[in-house]
mmCIF file of C-alpha atoms in Angstrom:
data_model
loop_
_atom_site.group_PDB
_atom_site.id
_atom_site.type_symbol
_atom_site.label_atom_id
_atom_site.label_comp_id
_atom_site.label_asym_id
_atom_site.label_seq_id
_atom_site.Cartn_x
_atom_site.Cartn_y
_atom_site.Cartn_z
ATOM 1 C CA UNK A 1300 0.000 0.000 0.000
ATOM 2 C CA UNK A 1301 1.238 3.504 -0.878
ATOM 3 C CA UNK A 1302 0.257 6.600 1.094
ATOM 4 C CA UNK A 1303 -1.650 9.143 -0.954
ATOM 5 C CA UNK A 1304 -0.954 12.874 -0.567
ATOM 6 C CA UNK A 1305 -4.244 13.880 -2.166
ATOM 7 C CA UNK A 1306 -6.909 15.530 0.033
ATOM 8 C CA UNK A 1307 -9.594 13.231 1.486
ATOM 9 C CA UNK A 1308 -12.300 14.664 -0.803
ATOM 10 C CA UNK A 1309 -10.583 13.145 -3.879
ATOM 11 C CA UNK A 1310 -10.191 9.573 -2.499
ATOM 12 C CA UNK A 1311 -13.531 8.199 -3.676
ATOM 13 C CA UNK A 1312 -11.881 5.334 -5.644
ATOM 14 C CA UNK A 1313 -10.243 3.781 -2.516
ATOM 15 C CA UNK A 1314 -11.660 1.277 -0.055
ATOM 16 C CA UNK A 1315 -12.833 2.211 3.401
ATOM 17 C CA UNK A 1316 -9.570 1.078 5.082
ATOM 18 C CA UNK A 1317 -7.454 2.904 2.515
ATOM 19 C CA UNK A 1318 -9.567 6.032 2.980
ATOM 20 C CA UNK A 1319 -9.040 5.942 6.747
ATOM 21 C CA UNK A 1320 -5.243 5.546 6.368
ATOM 22 C CA UNK A 1321 -5.133 8.315 3.733
ATOM 23 C CA UNK A 1322 -7.054 10.687 6.023
ATOM 24 C CA UNK A 1323 -4.641 9.988 8.865
ATOM 25 C CA UNK A 1324 -1.721 10.591 6.542
ATOM 26 C CA UNK A 1325 -3.285 13.846 5.341
ATOM 27 C CA UNK A 1326 -3.720 15.127 8.897
ATOM 28 C CA UNK A 1327 -0.142 14.178 9.743
ATOM 29 C CA UNK A 1328 1.143 16.127 6.759
ATOM 30 C CA UNK A 1329 -0.869 19.194 7.800
ATOM 31 C CA UNK A 1330 0.540 19.065 11.350
ATOM 32 C CA UNK A 1331 4.121 18.662 10.151
ATOM 33 C CA UNK A 1332 3.689 21.481 7.641
ATOM 34 C CA UNK A 1333 2.319 23.857 10.294
ATOM 35 C CA UNK A 1334 5.192 22.990 12.687
ATOM 36 C CA UNK A 1335 7.743 23.583 9.968
ATOM 37 C CA UNK A 1336 6.158 26.940 9.109
ATOM 38 C CA UNK A 1337 6.252 28.064 12.737
ATOM 39 C CA UNK A 1338 9.890 27.022 13.169
ATOM 40 C CA UNK A 1339 10.885 28.649 9.932
ATOM 41 C CA UNK A 1340 9.093 31.875 10.894
ATOM 42 C CA UNK A 1341 10.767 31.978 14.326
ATOM 43 C CA UNK A 1342 14.203 31.471 12.717
ATOM 44 C CA UNK A 1343 13.856 34.587 10.563
ATOM 45 C CA UNK A 1344 15.977 37.652 11.449
ATOM 46 C CA UNK A 1345 14.411 40.477 13.471
ATOM 47 C CA UNK A 1346 14.284 42.960 10.608
ATOM 48 C CA UNK A 1347 12.001 40.681 8.583
ATOM 49 C CA UNK A 1348 9.473 40.435 11.422
ATOM 50 C CA UNK A 1349 8.491 44.108 11.126
ATOM 51 C CA UNK A 1350 5.040 44.790 9.719
ATOM 52 C CA UNK A 1351 5.104 45.712 6.085
ATOM 53 C CA UNK A 1352 2.911 48.621 5.015
ATOM 54 C CA UNK A 1353 -0.275 47.458 3.339
ATOM 55 C CA UNK A 1354 -0.957 48.712 -0.190
ATOM 56 C CA UNK A 1355 -3.245 51.739 -0.440
ATOM 57 C CA UNK A 1356 -6.860 50.746 -0.955
ATOM 58 C CA UNK A 1357 -8.676 52.576 -3.741
ATOM 59 C CA UNK A 1358 -12.469 52.278 -3.743
ATOM 60 C CA UNK A 1359 -14.381 51.385 -6.858
ATOM 61 C CA UNK A 1360 -15.722 54.386 -8.843
ATOM 62 C CA UNK A 1361 -19.311 53.109 -8.548
ATOM 63 C CA UNK A 1362 -18.893 52.877 -4.776
ATOM 64 C CA UNK A 1363 -17.620 56.461 -4.625
ATOM 65 C CA UNK A 1364 -20.518 57.674 -6.778
ATOM 66 C CA UNK A 1365 -23.123 55.890 -4.675
ATOM 67 C CA UNK A 1366 -21.662 57.170 -1.394
ATOM 68 C CA UNK A 1367 -21.609 60.719 -2.767
ATOM 69 C CA UNK A 1368 -25.229 60.416 -3.872
ATOM 70 C CA UNK A 1369 -26.224 59.154 -0.426
ATOM 71 C CA UNK A 1370 -24.389 62.060 1.214
ATOM 72 C CA UNK A 1371 -26.179 64.706 -0.856
ATOM 73 C CA UNK A 1372 -29.529 62.926 -0.434
ATOM 74 C CA UNK A 1373 -29.048 63.016 3.341
ATOM 75 C CA UNK A 1374 -28.180 66.722 3.211
ATOM 76 C CA UNK A 1375 -31.259 67.420 1.094
ATOM 77 C CA UNK A 1376 -33.469 65.513 3.506
ATOM 78 C CA UNK A 1377 -32.064 67.464 6.456
ATOM 79 C CA UNK A 1378 -32.677 70.727 4.600
ATOM 80 C CA UNK A 1379 -36.273 69.805 3.811
ATOM 81 C CA UNK A 1380 -36.819 68.668 7.401
ATOM 82 C CA UNK A 1381 -35.629 72.065 8.590
ATOM 83 C CA UNK A 1382 -38.283 73.720 6.400
ATOM 84 C CA UNK A 1383 -41.139 71.839 8.084
ATOM 85 C CA UNK A 1384 -43.494 74.307 9.749
ATOM 86 C CA UNK A 1385 -42.051 77.271 7.815
ATOM 87 C CA UNK A 1386 -44.405 79.900 6.393
ATOM 88 C CA UNK A 1387 -43.697 80.511 2.708
ATOM 89 C CA UNK A 1388 -46.032 83.390 1.802
ATOM 90 C CA UNK A 1389 -48.750 85.529 3.417
ATOM 91 C CA UNK A 1390 -51.504 87.397 1.568
ATOM 92 C CA UNK A 1391 -51.582 90.678 3.462
ATOM 93 C CA UNK A 1392 -53.860 92.321 0.887
ATOM 94 C CA UNK A 1393 -56.600 89.828 1.776
ATOM 95 C CA UNK A 1394 -56.522 90.866 5.437
ATOM 96 C CA UNK A 1395 -56.908 94.501 4.411
ATOM 97 C CA UNK A 1396 -59.614 94.159 1.744
ATOM 98 C CA UNK A 1397 -61.743 91.331 3.193
ATOM 99 C CA UNK A 1398 -63.467 90.397 6.407
ATOM 100 C CA UNK A 1399 -62.453 86.860 7.375
ATOM 101 C CA UNK A 1400 -65.483 84.720 8.281
ATOM 102 C CA UNK A 1401 -64.136 81.147 8.255
ATOM 103 C CA UNK A 1402 -60.753 79.559 7.567
ATOM 104 C CA UNK A 1403 -59.752 76.092 6.419
ATOM 105 C CA UNK A 1404 -56.557 74.166 5.675
ATOM 106 C CA UNK A 1405 -56.359 72.702 2.166
ATOM 107 C CA UNK A 1406 -53.804 70.875 0.059
ATOM 108 C CA UNK A 1407 -52.908 71.833 -3.476
ATOM 109 C CA UNK A 1408 -51.894 69.719 -6.478
ATOM 110 C CA UNK A 1409 -48.423 70.799 -7.624
ATOM 111 C CA UNK A 1410 -45.704 69.673 -10.017
ATOM 112 C CA UNK A 1411 -42.153 68.876 -9.012
ATOM 113 C CA UNK A 1412 -40.673 72.126 -10.314
ATOM 114 C CA UNK A 1413 -43.389 74.098 -8.525
ATOM 115 C CA UNK A 1414 -42.542 72.530 -5.166
ATOM 116 C CA UNK A 1415 -38.841 73.254 -5.651
ATOM 117 C CA UNK A 1416 -39.577 76.847 -6.653
ATOM 118 C CA UNK A 1417 -41.793 77.318 -3.594
ATOM 119 C CA UNK A 1418 -38.982 76.040 -1.353
ATOM 120 C CA UNK A 1419 -36.853 78.807 -2.866
ATOM 121 C CA UNK A 1420 -39.517 81.381 -1.950
ATOM 122 C CA UNK A 1421 -40.942 82.015 -5.442
ATOM 123 C CA UNK A 1422 -44.625 82.079 -4.418
ATOM 124 C CA UNK A 1423 -46.936 85.099 -4.496
ATOM 125 C CA UNK A 1424 -50.523 84.934 -3.215
ATOM 126 C CA UNK A 1425 -51.302 88.625 -3.718
ATOM 127 C CA UNK A 1426 -53.688 88.300 -6.684
ATOM 128 C CA UNK A 1427 -54.914 84.779 -6.002
ATOM 129 C CA UNK A 1428 -58.522 83.685 -5.580
ATOM 130 C CA UNK A 1429 -60.446 80.418 -5.358
ATOM 131 C CA UNK A 1430 -63.252 79.426 -7.709
ATOM 132 C CA UNK A 1431 -65.616 76.454 -7.223
ATOM 133 C CA UNK A 1432 -66.385 74.046 -10.045
ATOM 134 C CA UNK A 1433 -69.692 74.018 -11.895
ATOM 135 C CA UNK A 1434 -70.994 71.008 -9.902
ATOM 136 C CA UNK A 1435 -69.827 72.479 -6.543
ATOM 137 C CA UNK A 1436 -67.779 69.347 -5.762
ATOM 138 C CA UNK A 1437 -64.277 70.820 -5.995
ATOM 139 C CA UNK A 1438 -62.386 74.102 -5.986
ATOM 140 C CA UNK A 1439 -59.364 75.385 -7.867
ATOM 141 C CA UNK A 1440 -56.730 78.019 -7.194
ATOM 142 C CA UNK A 1441 -56.471 80.814 -9.781
ATOM 143 C CA UNK A 1442 -53.981 83.580 -10.554
ATOM 144 C CA UNK A 1443 -51.324 82.511 -8.021
ATOM 145 C CA UNK A 1444 -47.819 83.161 -9.335
ATOM 146 C CA UNK A 1445 -45.117 80.520 -8.811
ATOM 147 C CA UNK A 1446 -41.787 81.424 -10.417
ATOM 148 C CA UNK A 1447 -39.858 79.043 -12.634
ATOM 149 C CA UNK A 1448 -37.305 76.710 -11.113
ATOM 150 C CA UNK A 1449 -33.742 77.882 -11.688
ATOM 151 C CA UNK A 1450 -32.066 74.587 -12.649
ATOM 152 C CA UNK A 1451 -34.858 72.851 -14.621
ATOM 153 C CA UNK A 1452 -34.979 72.696 -18.405
ATOM 154 C CA UNK A 1453 -37.602 74.397 -20.538
ATOM 155 C CA UNK A 1454 -39.395 71.113 -21.269
ATOM 156 C CA UNK A 1455 -39.936 70.350 -17.566
ATOM 157 C CA UNK A 1456 -40.908 73.887 -16.528
ATOM 158 C CA UNK A 1457 -44.405 74.738 -15.357
ATOM 159 C CA UNK A 1458 -46.744 77.545 -16.306
ATOM 160 C CA UNK A 1459 -46.413 80.274 -13.709
ATOM 161 C CA UNK A 1460 -50.114 81.172 -13.338
ATOM 162 C CA UNK A 1461 -51.798 77.900 -14.251
ATOM 163 C CA UNK A 1462 -55.027 76.727 -12.567
ATOM 164 C CA UNK A 1463 -54.173 74.369 -9.686
ATOM 165 C CA UNK A 1464 -56.760 72.011 -8.133
ATOM 166 C CA UNK A 1465 -57.270 72.190 -4.384
ATOM 167 C CA UNK A 1466 -57.510 69.071 -2.240
ATOM 168 C CA UNK A 1467 -60.765 69.513 -0.312
ATOM 169 C CA UNK A 1468 -63.584 67.291 0.884
ATOM 170 C CA UNK A 1469 -66.658 67.444 -1.342
ATOM 171 C CA UNK A 1470 -68.923 68.449 1.541
ATOM 172 C CA UNK A 1471 -66.705 71.394 2.521
ATOM 173 C CA UNK A 1472 -66.280 72.533 -1.082
ATOM 174 C CA UNK A 1473 -70.042 72.336 -1.656
ATOM 175 C CA UNK A 1474 -70.776 74.284 1.556
ATOM 176 C CA UNK A 1475 -68.486 77.188 0.699
ATOM 177 C CA UNK A 1476 -69.516 77.220 -2.965
ATOM 178 C CA UNK A 1477 -73.187 77.537 -2.019
ATOM 179 C CA UNK A 1478 -72.443 80.407 0.356
ATOM 180 C CA UNK A 1479 -70.462 82.333 -2.266
ATOM 181 C CA UNK A 1480 -73.167 81.686 -4.862
ATOM 182 C CA UNK A 1481 -76.152 82.724 -2.738
ATOM 183 C CA UNK A 1482 -74.753 85.641 -0.738
ATOM 184 C CA UNK A 1483 -73.471 88.711 -2.637
ATOM 185 C CA UNK A 1484 -70.006 89.982 -1.713
ATOM 186 C CA UNK A 1485 -68.752 86.566 -0.516
ATOM 187 C CA UNK A 1486 -65.605 85.059 -1.965
ATOM 188 C CA UNK A 1487 -62.785 82.640 -1.201
ATOM 189 C CA UNK A 1488 -59.131 83.699 -1.105
ATOM 190 C CA UNK A 1489 -55.834 82.114 0.002
ATOM 191 C CA UNK A 1490 -54.398 83.646 3.155
ATOM 192 C CA UNK A 1491 -51.157 81.798 3.807
ATOM 193 C CA UNK A 1492 -48.930 79.045 2.382
ATOM 194 C CA UNK A 1493 -46.745 76.946 4.673
ATOM 195 C CA UNK A 1494 -45.130 73.522 5.115
ATOM 196 C CA UNK A 1495 -46.746 71.334 7.757
ATOM 197 C CA UNK A 1496 -45.004 68.895 10.116
ATOM 198 C CA UNK A 1497 -44.947 66.230 7.373
ATOM 199 C CA UNK A 1498 -43.110 68.708 5.110
ATOM 200 C CA UNK A 1499 -46.074 69.029 2.718
ATOM 201 C CA UNK A 1500 -47.275 72.338 1.332
ATOM 202 C CA UNK A 1501 -50.624 73.498 2.717
ATOM 203 C CA UNK A 1502 -52.772 76.542 2.065
ATOM 204 C CA UNK A 1503 -54.876 78.388 4.603
ATOM 205 C CA UNK A 1504 -57.929 79.508 2.649
ATOM 206 C CA UNK A 1505 -60.713 81.719 3.910
ATOM 207 C CA UNK A 1506 -64.378 82.376 3.247
ATOM 208 C CA UNK A 1507 -64.600 86.150 3.460
ATOM 209 C CA UNK A 1508 -66.699 89.205 2.661
ATOM 210 C CA UNK A 1509 -65.428 92.296 0.907
ATOM 211 C CA UNK A 1510 -64.926 95.534 2.851
ATOM 212 C CA UNK A 1511 -66.009 98.971 1.745
ATOM 213 C CA UNK A 1512 -64.033 102.165 2.379
ATOM 214 C CA UNK A 1513 -65.748 102.798 5.723
ATOM 215 C CA UNK A 1514 -64.915 99.334 6.995
ATOM 216 C CA UNK A 1515 -61.287 99.705 5.928
ATOM 217 C CA UNK A 1516 -60.971 102.979 7.801
ATOM 218 C CA UNK A 1517 -62.496 101.409 10.912
ATOM 219 C CA UNK A 1518 -60.016 98.561 10.696
ATOM 220 C CA UNK A 1519 -57.130 101.027 10.433
ATOM 221 C CA UNK A 1520 -58.398 102.971 13.493
ATOM 222 C CA UNK A 1521 -58.682 99.764 15.520
ATOM 223 C CA UNK A 1522 -55.188 98.699 14.523
ATOM 224 C CA UNK A 1523 -53.709 102.089 15.434
ATOM 225 C CA UNK A 1524 -55.494 102.082 18.792
ATOM 226 C CA UNK A 1525 -54.221 98.603 19.568
ATOM 227 C CA UNK A 1526 -50.660 99.589 18.733
ATOM 228 C CA UNK A 1527 -50.912 102.700 20.905
ATOM 229 C CA UNK A 1528 -52.219 100.725 23.877
ATOM 230 C CA UNK A 1529 -49.419 98.171 23.501
ATOM 231 C CA UNK A 1530 -46.845 100.969 23.351
ATOM 232 C CA UNK A 1531 -48.225 102.547 26.531
ATOM 233 C CA UNK A 1532 -48.226 99.225 28.380
ATOM 234 C CA UNK A 1533 -44.654 98.541 27.289
ATOM 235 C CA UNK A 1534 -43.404 101.981 28.406
ATOM 236 C CA UNK A 1535 -45.217 101.600 31.730
ATOM 237 C CA UNK A 1536 -43.494 98.273 32.388
ATOM 238 C CA UNK A 1537 -40.073 99.708 31.517
ATOM 239 C CA UNK A 1538 -40.603 102.778 33.702
ATOM 240 C CA UNK A 1539 -41.711 100.745 36.711
#
């Protein structure tokens, strides 16, 4: 019988006894090889035992690109999270020209470039108004200016003063539409645009009645009187 130096996995042609002896021989060779390696390593001079510097690792270009994309995506998400709860635009003209009767929070259907432009502050509610549909089941936002996005191409740009559908319940839209249709001088206008806690754009819309010149003057007198009283209270606290 001759000892085989082949690994045990390649000894399928041998008998059971020969396989056992070959396995024992294979283990003996492994032990002797490991002992010889250890002795040879310990006999080396001291200068060869120092740790050699490892070659510089260069990441794959796809890995670098993906990590960079993740970094900028994280920064963008943090920026958008910081904008949650931020007021984008306020319609001050509406507070001056109309008497606010009832307010409501509503969503608005927007395109991607419109959302990005609004985050940059390119929203103007000054001339905006809300008009109900013919069947009184929905409402749409008219004449609100949203500027073009700076880095988008002409094909993907939006129309600045396009009609934008509002996201309202049918019952609420029908209720306000009936009031504006039956009562003269009633209208619906947007008051404020802001990002809610979920970082979604919302509009505060109002059912209001138009003011005449006498009402506007009364509002101005009330505002001036309130400011004067606050100034007196503040000076009294500082003096005391």
